[in-house]
Tab-separated table of N, CA and C in Angstrom:
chain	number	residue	atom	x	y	z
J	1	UNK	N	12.525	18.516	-17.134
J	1	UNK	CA	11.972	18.611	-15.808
J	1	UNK	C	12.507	19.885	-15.153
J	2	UNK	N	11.758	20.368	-14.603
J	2	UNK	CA	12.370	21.825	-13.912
J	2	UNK	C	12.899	21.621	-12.741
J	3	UNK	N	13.577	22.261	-12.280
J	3	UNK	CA	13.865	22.484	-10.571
J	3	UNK	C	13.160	22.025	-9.462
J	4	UNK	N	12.227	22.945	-9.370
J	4	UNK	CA	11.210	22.253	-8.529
J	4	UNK	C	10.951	21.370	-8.487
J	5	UNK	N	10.284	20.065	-9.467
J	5	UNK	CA	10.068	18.864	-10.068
J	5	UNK	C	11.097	18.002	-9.925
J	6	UNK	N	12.276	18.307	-9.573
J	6	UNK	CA	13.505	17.199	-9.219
J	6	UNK	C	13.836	17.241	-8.048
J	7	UNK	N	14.021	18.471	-7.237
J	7	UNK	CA	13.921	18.804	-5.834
J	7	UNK	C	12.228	17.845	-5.107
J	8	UNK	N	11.523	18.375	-5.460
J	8	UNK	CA	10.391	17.755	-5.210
J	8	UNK	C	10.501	16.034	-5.315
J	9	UNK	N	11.153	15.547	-6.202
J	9	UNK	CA	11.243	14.198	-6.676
J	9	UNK	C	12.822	13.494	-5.739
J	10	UNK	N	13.518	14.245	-5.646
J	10	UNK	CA	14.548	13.932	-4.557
J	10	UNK	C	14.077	13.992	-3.456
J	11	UNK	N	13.121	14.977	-2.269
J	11	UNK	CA	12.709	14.948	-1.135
J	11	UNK	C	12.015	13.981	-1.049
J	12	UNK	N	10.973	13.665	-1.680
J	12	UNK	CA	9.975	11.998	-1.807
J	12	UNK	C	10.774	10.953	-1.746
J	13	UNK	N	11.918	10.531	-2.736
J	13	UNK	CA	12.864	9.743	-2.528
J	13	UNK	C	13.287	9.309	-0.836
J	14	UNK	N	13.962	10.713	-0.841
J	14	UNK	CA	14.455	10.344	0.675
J	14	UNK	C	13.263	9.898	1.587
J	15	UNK	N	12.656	10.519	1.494
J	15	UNK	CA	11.446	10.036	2.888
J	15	UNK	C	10.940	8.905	2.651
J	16	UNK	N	10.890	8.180	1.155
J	16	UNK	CA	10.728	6.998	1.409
J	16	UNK	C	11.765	6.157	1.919
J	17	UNK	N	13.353	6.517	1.542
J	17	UNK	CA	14.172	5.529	1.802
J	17	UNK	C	14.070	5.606	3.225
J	18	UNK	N	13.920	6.950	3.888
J	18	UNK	CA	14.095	6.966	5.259
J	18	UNK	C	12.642	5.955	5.862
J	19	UNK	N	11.160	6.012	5.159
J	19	UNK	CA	10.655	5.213	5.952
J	19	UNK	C	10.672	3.320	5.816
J	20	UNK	N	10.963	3.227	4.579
J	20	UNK	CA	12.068	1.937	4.309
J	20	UNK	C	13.086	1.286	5.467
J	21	UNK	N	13.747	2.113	5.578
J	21	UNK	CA	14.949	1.708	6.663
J	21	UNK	C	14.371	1.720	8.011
J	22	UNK	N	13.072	2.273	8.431
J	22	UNK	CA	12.603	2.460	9.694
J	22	UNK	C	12.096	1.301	9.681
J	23	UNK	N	11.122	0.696	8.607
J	23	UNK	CA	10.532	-0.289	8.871
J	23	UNK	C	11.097	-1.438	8.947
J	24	UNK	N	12.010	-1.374	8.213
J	24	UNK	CA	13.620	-2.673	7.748
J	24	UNK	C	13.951	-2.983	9.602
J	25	UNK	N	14.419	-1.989	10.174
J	25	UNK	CA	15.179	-2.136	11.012
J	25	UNK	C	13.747	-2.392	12.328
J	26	UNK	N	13.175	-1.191	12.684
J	26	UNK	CA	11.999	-1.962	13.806
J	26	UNK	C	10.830	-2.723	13.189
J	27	UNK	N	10.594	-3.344	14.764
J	27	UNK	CA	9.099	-4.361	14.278
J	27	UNK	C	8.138	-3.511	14.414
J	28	UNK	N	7.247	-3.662	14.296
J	28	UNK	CA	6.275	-2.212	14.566
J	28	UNK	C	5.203	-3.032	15.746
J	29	UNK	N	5.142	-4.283	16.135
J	29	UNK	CA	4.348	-4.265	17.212
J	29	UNK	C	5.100	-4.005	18.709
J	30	UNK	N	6.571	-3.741	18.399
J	30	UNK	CA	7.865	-3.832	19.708
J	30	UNK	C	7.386	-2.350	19.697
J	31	UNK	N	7.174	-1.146	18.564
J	31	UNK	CA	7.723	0.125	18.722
J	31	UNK	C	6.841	1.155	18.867
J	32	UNK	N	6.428	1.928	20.091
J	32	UNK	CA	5.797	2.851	19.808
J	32	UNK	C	5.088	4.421	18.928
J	33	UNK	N	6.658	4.377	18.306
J	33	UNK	CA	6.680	4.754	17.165
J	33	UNK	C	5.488	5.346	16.062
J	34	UNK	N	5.064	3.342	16.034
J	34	UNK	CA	4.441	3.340	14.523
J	34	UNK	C	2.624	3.527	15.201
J	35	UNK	N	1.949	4.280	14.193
J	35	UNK	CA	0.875	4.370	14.565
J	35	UNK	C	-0.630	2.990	15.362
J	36	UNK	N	-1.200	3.286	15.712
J	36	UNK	CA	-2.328	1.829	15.640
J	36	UNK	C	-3.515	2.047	15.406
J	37	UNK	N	-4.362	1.001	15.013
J	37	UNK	CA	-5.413	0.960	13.939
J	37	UNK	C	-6.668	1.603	14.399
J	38	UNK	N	-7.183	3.058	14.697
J	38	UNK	CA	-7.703	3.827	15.328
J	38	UNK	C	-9.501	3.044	14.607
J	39	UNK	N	-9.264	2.019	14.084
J	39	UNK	CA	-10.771	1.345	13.409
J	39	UNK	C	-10.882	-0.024	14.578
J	40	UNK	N	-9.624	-0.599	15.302
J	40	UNK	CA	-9.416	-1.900	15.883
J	40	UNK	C	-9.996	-1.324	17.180
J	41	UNK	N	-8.768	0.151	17.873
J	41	UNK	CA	-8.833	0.488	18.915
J	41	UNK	C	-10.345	0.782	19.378
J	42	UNK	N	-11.374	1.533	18.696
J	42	UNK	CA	-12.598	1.520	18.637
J	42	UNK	C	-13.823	0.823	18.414
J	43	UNK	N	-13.455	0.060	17.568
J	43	UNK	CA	-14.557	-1.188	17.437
J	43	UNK	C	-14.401	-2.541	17.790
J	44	UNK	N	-12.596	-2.406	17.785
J	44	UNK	CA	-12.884	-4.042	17.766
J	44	UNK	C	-12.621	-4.859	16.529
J	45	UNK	N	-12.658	-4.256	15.759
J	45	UNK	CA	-13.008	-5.184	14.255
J	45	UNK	C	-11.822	-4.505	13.824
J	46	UNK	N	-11.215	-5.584	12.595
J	46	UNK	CA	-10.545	-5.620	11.656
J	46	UNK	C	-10.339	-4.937	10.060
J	47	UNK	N	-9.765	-3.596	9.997
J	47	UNK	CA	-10.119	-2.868	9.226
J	47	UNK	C	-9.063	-3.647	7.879
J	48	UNK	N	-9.164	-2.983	6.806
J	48	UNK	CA	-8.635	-3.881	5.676
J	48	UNK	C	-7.133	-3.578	5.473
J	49	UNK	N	-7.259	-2.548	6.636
J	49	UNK	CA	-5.511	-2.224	5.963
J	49	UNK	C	-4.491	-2.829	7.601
J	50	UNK	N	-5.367	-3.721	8.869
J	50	UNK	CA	-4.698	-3.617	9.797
J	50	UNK	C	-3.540	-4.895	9.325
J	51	UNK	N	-3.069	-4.442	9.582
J	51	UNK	CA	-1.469	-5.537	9.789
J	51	UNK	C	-0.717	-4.956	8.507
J	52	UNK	N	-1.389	-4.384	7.817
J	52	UNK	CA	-0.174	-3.831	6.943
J	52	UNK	C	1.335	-3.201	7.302
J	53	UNK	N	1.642	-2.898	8.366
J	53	UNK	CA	2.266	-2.594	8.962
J	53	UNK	C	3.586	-3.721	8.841
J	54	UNK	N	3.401	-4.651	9.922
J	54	UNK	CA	4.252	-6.085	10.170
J	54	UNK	C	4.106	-6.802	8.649
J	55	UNK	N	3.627	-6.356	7.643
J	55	UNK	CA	3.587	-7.230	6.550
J	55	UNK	C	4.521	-6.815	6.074
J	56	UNK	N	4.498	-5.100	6.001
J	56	UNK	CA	5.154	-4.669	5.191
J	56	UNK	C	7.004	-4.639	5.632
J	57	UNK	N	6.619	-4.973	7.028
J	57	UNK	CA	7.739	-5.433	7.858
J	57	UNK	C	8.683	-6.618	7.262
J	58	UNK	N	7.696	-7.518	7.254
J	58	UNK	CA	7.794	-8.842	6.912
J	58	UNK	C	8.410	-9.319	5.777
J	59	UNK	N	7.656	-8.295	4.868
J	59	UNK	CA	8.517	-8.356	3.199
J	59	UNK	C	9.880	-7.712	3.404
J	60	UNK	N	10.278	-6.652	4.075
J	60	UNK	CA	11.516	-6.064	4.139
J	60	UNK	C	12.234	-7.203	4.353
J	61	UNK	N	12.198	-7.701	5.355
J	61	UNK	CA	13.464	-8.915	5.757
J	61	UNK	C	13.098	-10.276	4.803
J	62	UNK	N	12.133	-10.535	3.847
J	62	UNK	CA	12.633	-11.413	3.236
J	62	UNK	C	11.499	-12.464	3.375
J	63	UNK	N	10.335	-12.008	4.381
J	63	UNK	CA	9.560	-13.340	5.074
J	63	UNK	C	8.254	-13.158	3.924
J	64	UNK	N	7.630	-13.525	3.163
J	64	UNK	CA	6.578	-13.235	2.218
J	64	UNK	C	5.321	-13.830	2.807
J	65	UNK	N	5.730	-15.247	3.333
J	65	UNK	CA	4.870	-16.285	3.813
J	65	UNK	C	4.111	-15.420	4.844
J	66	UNK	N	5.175	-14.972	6.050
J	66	UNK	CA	4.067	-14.411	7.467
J	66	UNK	C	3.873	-12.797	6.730
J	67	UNK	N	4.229	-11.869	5.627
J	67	UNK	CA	3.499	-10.893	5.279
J	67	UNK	C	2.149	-11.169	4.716
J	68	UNK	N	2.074	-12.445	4.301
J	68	UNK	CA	0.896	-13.121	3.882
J	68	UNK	C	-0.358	-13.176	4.470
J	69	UNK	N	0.504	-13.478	5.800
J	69	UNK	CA	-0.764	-14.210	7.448
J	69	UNK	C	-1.138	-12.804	7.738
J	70	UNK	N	-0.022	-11.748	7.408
J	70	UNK	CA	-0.646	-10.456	8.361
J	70	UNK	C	-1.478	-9.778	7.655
J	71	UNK	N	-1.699	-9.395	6.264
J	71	UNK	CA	-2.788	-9.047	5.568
J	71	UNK	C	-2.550	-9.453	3.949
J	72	UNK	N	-3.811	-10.137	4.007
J	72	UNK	CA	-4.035	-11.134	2.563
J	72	UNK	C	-4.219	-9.701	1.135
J	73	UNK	N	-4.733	-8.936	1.926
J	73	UNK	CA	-4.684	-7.514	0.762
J	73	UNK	C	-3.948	-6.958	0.559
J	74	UNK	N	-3.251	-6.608	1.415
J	74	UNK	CA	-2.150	-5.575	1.059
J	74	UNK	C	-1.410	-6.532	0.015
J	75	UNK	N	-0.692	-7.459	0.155
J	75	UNK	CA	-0.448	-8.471	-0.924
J	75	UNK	C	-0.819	-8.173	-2.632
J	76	UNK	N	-2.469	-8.547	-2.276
J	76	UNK	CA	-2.986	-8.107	-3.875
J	76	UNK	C	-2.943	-6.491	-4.211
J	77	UNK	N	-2.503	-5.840	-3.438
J	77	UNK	CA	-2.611	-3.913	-3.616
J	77	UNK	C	-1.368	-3.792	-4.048
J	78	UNK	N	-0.091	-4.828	-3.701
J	78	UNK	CA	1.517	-3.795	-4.258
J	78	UNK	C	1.314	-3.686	-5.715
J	79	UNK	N	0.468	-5.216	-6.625
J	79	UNK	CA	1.011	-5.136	-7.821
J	79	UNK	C	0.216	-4.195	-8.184
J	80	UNK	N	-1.206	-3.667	-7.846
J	80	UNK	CA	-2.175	-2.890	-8.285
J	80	UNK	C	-1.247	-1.307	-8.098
J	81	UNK	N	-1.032	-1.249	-7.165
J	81	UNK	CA	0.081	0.258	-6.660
J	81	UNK	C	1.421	0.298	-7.627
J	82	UNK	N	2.228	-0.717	-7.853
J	82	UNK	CA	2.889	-0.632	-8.961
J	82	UNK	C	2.604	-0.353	-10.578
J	83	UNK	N	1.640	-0.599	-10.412
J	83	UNK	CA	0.466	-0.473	-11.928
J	83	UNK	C	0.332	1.034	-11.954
J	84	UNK	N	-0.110	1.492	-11.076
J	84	UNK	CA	-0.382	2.822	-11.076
J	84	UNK	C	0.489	3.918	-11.030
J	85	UNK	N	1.529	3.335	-10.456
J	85	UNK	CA	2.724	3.997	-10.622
J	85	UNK	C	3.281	4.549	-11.613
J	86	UNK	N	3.629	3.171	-12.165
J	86	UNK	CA	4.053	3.383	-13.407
J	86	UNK	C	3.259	4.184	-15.153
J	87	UNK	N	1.664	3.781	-14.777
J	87	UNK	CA	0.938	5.121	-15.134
J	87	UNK	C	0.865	6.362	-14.895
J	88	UNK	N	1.288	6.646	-13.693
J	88	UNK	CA	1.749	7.881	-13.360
J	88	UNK	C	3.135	8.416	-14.120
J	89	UNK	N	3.892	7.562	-14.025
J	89	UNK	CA	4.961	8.592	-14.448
J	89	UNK	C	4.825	8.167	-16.319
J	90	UNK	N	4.268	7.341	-16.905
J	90	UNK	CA	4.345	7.429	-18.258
J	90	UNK	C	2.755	8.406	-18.660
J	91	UNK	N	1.995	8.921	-18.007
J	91	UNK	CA	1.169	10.190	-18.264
J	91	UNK	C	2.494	11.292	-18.167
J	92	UNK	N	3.349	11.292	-17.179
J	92	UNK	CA	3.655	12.543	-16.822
J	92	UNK	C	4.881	12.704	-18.113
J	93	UNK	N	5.563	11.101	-18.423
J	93	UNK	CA	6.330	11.552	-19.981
J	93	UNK	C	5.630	11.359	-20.931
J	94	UNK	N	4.354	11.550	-21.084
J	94	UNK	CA	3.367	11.395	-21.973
J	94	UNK	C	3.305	10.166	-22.970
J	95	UNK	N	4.127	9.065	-21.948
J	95	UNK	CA	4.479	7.865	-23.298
J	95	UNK	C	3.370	6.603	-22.741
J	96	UNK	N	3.052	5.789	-23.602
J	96	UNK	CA	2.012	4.568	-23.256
J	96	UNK	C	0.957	5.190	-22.593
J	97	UNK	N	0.423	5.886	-23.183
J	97	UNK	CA	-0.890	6.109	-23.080
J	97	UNK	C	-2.150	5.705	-23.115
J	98	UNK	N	-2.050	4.318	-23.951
J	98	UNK	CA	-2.760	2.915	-23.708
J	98	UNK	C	-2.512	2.038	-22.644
J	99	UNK	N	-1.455	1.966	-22.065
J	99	UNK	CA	-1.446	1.643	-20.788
J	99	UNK	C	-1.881	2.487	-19.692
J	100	UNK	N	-1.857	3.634	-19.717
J	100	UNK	CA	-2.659	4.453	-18.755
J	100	UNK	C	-4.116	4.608	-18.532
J	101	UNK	N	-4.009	4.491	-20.064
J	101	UNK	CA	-6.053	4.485	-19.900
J	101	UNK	C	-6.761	2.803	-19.411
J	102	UNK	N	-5.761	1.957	-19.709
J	102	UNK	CA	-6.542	0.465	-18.930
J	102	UNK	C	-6.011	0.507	-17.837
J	103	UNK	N	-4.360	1.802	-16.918
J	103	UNK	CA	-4.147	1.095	-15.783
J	103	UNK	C	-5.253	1.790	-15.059
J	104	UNK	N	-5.618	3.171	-15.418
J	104	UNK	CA	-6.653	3.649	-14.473
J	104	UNK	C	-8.126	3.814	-14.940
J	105	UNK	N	-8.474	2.471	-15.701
J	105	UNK	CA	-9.793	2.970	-16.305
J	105	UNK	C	-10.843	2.823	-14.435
J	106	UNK	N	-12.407	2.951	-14.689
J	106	UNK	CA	-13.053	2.999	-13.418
J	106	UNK	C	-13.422	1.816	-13.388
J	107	UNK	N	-13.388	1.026	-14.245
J	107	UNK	CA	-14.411	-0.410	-13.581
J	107	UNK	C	-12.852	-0.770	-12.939
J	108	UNK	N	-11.642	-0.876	-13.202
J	108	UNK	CA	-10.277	-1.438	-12.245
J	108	UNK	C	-10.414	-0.722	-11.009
J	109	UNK	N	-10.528	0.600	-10.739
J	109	UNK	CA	-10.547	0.740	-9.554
J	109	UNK	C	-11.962	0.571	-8.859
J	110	UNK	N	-13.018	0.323	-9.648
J	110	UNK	CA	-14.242	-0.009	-8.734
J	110	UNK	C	-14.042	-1.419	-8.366
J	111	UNK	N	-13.278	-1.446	-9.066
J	111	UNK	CA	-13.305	-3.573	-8.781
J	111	UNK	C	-12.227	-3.692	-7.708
J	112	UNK	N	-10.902	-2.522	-7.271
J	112	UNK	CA	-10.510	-2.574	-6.215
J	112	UNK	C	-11.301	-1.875	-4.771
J	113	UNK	N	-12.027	-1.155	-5.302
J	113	UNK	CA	-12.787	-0.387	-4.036
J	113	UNK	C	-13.509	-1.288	-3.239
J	114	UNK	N	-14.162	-2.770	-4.422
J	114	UNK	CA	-15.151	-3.092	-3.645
J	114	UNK	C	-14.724	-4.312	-3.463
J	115	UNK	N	-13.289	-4.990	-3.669
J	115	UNK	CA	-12.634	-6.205	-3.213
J	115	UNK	C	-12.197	-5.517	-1.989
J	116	UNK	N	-11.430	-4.020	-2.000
J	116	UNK	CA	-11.672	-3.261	-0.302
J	116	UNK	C	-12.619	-3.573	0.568
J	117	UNK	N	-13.613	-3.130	0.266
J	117	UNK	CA	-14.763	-3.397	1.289
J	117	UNK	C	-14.831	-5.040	1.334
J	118	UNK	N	-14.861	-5.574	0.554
J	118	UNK	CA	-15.169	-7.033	0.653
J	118	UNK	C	-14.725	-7.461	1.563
J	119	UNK	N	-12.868	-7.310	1.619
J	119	UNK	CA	-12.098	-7.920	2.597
J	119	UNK	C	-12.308	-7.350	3.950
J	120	UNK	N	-12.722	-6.577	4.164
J	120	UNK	CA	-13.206	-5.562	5.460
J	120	UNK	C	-14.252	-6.707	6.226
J	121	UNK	N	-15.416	-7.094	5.494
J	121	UNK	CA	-16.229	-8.093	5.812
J	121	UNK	C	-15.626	-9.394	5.876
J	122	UNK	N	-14.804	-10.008	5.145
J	122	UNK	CA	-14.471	-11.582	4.985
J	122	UNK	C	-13.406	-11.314	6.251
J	123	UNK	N	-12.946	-10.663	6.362
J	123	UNK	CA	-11.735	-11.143	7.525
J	123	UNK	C	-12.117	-11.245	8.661
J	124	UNK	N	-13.789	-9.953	9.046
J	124	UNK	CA	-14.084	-10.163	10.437
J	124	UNK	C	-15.210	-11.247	10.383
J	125	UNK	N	-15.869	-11.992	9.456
J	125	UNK	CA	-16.497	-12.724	9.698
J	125	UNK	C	-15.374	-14.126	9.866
J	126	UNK	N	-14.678	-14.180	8.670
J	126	UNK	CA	-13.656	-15.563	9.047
J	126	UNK	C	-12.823	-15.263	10.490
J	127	UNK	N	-12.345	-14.194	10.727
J	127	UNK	CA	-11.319	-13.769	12.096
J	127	UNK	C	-9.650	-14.312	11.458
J	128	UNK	N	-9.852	-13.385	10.323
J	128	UNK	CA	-8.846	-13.535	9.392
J	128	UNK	C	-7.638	-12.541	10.040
């Protein structure tokens, strides 16, 4: 790995730990801080990623159950985001390469694009 590529890979580090500990420590509906759902503020409706926020809150301290209540997707997206992850960095050491080609083949991510949209619809019709 070169220089750049570890520097680069240490700065990412930190900014996640740093936004880790932000979220660990505030709630995000107490803090002005954290952004708001510029799809809620305007329409009204329930976009697929709102409450991710307090979920992701929620999992920090330990609560799974109410990260649950706050968005039912984000839930099914960590293991899908961990999947991909880890295809990412075994492309980048060029190892399991059969796992890369089923973690990112297109019918998996068309089948997440359009369980996306799905939940976009099921939550504002249920008032999920």
């Amino acid at each position: 790995m070169t220089k750049k590529k570890v520097i680069f890979f240490i700065g990412i580090t930190v900014i996640l730990f740093v936004v880790v500990i932000i979220y660990k420590k505030y709630i995000p509906t107490e803090q002005d801080i954290f952004p708001k759902c510029p799809v809620k503020l305007l329409t009204g409706l329930s976009c697929p990623g709102c409450g991710i926020q307090r979920a992701f809150h929620s999992l920090l301290c330990g609560n799974i159950g109410e990260a649950l209540s706050y968005n039912y997707f984000f839930i099914l997206s960590i293991p899908y985001a961990v999947i991909l992850l880890i295809a990412y960095f075994c492309k980048k050491l060029g190892k399991g390469l059969v796992f890369v080609r089923y973690a990112e083949h297109r019918y998996g991510i068309y089948s997440y694009i359009l369980l996306f949209f799905l939940w976009f619809v099921i939550r504002n019709i249920f008032d999920i």
